PDB file of C-alpha atoms in Angstrom:
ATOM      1  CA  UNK A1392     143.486  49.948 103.413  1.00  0.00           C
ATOM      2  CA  UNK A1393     143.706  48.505 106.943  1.00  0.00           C
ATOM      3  CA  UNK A1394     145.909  45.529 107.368  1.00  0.00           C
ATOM      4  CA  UNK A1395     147.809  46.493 104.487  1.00  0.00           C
ATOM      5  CA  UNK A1396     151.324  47.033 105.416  1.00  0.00           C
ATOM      6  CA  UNK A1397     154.652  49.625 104.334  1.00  0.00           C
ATOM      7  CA  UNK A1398     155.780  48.415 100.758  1.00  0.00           C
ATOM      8  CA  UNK A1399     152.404  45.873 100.603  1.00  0.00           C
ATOM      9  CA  UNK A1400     149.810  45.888  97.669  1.00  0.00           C
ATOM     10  CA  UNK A1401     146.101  46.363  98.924  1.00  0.00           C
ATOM     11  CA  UNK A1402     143.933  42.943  98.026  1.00  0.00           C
ATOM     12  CA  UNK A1403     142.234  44.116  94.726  1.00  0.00           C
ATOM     13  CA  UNK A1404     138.029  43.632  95.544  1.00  0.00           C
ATOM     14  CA  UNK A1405     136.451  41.193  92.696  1.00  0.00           C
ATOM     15  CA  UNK A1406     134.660  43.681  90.549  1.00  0.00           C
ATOM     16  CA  UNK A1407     132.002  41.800  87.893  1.00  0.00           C
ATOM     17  CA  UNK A1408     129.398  43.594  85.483  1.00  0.00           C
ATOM     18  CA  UNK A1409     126.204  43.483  87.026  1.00  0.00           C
ATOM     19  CA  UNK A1410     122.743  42.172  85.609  1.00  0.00           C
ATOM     20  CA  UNK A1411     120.892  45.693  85.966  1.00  0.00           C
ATOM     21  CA  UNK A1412     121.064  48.171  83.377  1.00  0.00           C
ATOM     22  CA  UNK A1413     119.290  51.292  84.090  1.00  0.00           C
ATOM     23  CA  UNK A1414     117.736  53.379  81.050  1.00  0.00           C
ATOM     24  CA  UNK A1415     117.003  57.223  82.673  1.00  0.00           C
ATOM     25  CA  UNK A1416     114.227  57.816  80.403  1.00  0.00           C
ATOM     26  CA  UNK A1417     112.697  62.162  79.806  1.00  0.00           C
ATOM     27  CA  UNK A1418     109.379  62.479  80.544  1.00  0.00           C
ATOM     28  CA  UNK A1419     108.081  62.895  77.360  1.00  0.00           C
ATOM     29  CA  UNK A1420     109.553  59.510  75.990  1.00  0.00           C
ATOM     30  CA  UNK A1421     108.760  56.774  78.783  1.00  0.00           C
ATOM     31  CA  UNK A1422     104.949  55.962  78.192  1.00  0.00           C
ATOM     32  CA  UNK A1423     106.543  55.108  74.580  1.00  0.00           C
ATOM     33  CA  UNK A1424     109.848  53.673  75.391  1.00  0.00           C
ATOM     34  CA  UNK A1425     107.727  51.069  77.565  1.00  0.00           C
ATOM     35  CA  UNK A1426     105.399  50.425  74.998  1.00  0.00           C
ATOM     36  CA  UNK A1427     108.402  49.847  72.316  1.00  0.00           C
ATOM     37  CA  UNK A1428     110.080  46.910  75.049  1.00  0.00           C
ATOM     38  CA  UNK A1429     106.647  45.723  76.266  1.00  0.00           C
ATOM     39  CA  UNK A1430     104.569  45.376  73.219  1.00  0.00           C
ATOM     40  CA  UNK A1431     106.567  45.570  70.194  1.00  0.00           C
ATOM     41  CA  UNK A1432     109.642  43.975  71.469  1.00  0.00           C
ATOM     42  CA  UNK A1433     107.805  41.535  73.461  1.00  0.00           C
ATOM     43  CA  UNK A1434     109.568  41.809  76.161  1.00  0.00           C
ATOM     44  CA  UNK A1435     108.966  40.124  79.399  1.00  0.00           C
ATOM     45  CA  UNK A1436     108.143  42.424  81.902  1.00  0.00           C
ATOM     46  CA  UNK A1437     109.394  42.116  85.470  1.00  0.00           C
ATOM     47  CA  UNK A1438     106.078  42.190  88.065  1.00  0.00           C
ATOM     48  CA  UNK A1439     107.536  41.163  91.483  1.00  0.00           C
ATOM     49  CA  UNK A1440     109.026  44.656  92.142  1.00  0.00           C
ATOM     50  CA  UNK A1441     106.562  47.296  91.023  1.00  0.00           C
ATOM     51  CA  UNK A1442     106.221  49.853  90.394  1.00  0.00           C
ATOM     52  CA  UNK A1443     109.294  49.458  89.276  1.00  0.00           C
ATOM     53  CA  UNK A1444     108.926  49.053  85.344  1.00  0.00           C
ATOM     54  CA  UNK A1445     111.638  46.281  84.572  1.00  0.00           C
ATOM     55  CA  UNK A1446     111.921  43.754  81.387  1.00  0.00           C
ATOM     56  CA  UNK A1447     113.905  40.344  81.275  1.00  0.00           C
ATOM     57  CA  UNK A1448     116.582  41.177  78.897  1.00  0.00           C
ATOM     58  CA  UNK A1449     118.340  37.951  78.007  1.00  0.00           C
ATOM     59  CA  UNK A1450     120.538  37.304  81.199  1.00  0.00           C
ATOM     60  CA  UNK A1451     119.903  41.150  82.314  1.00  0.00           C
ATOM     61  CA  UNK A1452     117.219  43.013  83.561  1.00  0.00           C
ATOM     62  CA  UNK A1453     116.529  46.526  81.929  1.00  0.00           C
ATOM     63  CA  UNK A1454     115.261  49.063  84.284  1.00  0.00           C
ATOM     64  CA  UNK A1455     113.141  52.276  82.806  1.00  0.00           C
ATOM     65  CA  UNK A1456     113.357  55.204  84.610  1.00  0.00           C
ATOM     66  CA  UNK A1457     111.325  58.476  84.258  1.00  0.00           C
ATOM     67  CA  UNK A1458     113.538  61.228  84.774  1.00  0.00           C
ATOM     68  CA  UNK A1459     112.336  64.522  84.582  1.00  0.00           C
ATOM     69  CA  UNK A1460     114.838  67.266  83.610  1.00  0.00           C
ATOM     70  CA  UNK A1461     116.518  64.865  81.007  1.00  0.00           C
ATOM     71  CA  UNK A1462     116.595  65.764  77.498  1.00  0.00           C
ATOM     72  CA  UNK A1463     117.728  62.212  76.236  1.00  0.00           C
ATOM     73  CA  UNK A1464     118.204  58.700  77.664  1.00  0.00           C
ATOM     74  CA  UNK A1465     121.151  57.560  79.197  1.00  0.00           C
ATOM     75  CA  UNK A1466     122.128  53.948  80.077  1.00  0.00           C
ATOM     76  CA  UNK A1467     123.493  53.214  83.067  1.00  0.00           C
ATOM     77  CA  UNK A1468     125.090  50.052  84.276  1.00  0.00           C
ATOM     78  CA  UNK A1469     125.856  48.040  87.432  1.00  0.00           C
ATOM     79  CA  UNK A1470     129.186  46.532  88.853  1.00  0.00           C
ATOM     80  CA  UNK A1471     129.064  44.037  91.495  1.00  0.00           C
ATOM     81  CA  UNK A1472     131.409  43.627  94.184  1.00  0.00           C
ATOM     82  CA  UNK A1473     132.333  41.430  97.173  1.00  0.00           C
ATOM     83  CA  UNK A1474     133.893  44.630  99.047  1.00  0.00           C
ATOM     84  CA  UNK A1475     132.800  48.086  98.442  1.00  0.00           C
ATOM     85  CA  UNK A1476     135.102  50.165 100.881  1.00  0.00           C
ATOM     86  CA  UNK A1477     138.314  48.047  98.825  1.00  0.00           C
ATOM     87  CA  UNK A1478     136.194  49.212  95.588  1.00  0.00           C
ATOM     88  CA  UNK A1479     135.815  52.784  96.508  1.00  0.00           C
ATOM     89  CA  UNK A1480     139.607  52.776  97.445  1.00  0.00           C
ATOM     90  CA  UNK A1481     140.624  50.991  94.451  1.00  0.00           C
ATOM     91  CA  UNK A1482     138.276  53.797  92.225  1.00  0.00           C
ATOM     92  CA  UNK A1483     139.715  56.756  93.834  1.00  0.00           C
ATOM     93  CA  UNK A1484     143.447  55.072  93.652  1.00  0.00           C
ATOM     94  CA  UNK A1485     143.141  55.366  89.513  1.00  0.00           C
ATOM     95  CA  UNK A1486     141.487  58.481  89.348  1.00  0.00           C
ATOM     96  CA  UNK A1487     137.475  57.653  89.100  1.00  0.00           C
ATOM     97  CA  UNK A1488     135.162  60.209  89.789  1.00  0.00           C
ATOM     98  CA  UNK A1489     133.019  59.719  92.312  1.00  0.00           C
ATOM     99  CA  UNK A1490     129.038  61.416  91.614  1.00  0.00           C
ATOM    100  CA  UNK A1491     127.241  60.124  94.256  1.00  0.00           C
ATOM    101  CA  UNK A1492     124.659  63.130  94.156  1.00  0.00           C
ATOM    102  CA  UNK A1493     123.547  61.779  90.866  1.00  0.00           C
ATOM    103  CA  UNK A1494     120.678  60.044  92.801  1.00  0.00           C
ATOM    104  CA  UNK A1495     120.228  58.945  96.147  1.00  0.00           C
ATOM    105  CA  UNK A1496     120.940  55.832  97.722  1.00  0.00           C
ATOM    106  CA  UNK A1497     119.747  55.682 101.127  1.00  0.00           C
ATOM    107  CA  UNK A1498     122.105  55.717 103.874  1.00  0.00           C
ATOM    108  CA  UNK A1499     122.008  52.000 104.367  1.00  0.00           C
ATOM    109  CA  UNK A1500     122.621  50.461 100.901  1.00  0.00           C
ATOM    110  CA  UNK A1501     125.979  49.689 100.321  1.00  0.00           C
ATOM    111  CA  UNK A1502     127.136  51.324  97.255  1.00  0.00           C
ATOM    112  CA  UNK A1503     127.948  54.313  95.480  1.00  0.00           C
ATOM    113  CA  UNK A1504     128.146  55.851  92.172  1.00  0.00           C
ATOM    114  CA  UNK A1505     131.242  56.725  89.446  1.00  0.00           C
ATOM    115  CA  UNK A1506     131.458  58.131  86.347  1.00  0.00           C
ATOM    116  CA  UNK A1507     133.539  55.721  83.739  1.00  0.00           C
ATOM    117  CA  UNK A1508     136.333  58.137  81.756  1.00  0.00           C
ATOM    118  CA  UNK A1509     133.529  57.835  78.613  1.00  0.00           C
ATOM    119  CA  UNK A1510     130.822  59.724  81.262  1.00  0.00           C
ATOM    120  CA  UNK A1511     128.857  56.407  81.661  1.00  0.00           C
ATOM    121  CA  UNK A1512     127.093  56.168  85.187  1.00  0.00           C
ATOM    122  CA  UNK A1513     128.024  53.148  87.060  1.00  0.00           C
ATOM    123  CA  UNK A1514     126.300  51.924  90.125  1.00  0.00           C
ATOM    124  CA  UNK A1515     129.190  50.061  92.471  1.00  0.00           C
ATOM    125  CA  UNK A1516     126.944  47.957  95.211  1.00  0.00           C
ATOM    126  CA  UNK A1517     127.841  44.698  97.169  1.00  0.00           C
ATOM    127  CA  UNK A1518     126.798  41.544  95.193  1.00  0.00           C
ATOM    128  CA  UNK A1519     124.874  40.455  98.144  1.00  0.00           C
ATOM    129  CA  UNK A1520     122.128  43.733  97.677  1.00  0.00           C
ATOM    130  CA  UNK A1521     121.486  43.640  93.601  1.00  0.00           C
ATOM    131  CA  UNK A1522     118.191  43.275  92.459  1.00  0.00           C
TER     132      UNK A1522
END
């Protein structure tokens, strides 16, 4: 890391758990999997960024994805930080893949993706740009 010197530790970024948790739903399960959190759980939904399909879930916010291709659901979760670049260091320091072509970002959002060692997506992104 710059300003780090010979024989000096690198600052360790502050790394928290996130309030978004993604669910990548297949095709043939979303119109239900909505249904089960919208009218059977009750859940609130989340209007002010559709057509995103969101619920309140306690202190989180559950996302519901339709992915095509997928043959099952997969959760994935969010990490904040105050310093990506010191993140992404820190990640590829201990060994953490990187899968950034999992989905796209954009060029200007400040994040990327990893893969925890149990294959659990993980969306890295500065604090200041979460949802």
């Amino acid at each position: 890391m710059e300003g780090v010197g010979p024989g000096e530790a690198a600052p360790r970024p502050h790394l928290a758990g996130g309030r978004n948790i993604a669910m990548k739903v297949p095709v043939h399960q979303y119109e239900e999997t909505v249904r089960f959190y919208r009218d059977v759980l009750g859940m609130e939904q989340i209007e002010e960024l559709l057509p995103a399909i969101g619920f309140r879930f306690g202190v989180n916010q559950l996302w519901l994805d339709q992915t095509p291709g997928m043959s099952q659901a997969e959760l994935w979760l969010e990490i904040v930080t105050d310093d990506t670049k010191a993140a992404a260091e820190l990640m590829a320091a201990e060994g953490i893949a990187r899968c950034d072509a999992i989905e796209p970002l954009g060029e200007n959002f400040d994040g990327f993706w990893i893969s925890s060692p149990a294959q659990i997506i993980h969306l890295v992104d500065h604090k200041s740009g979460a949802w």
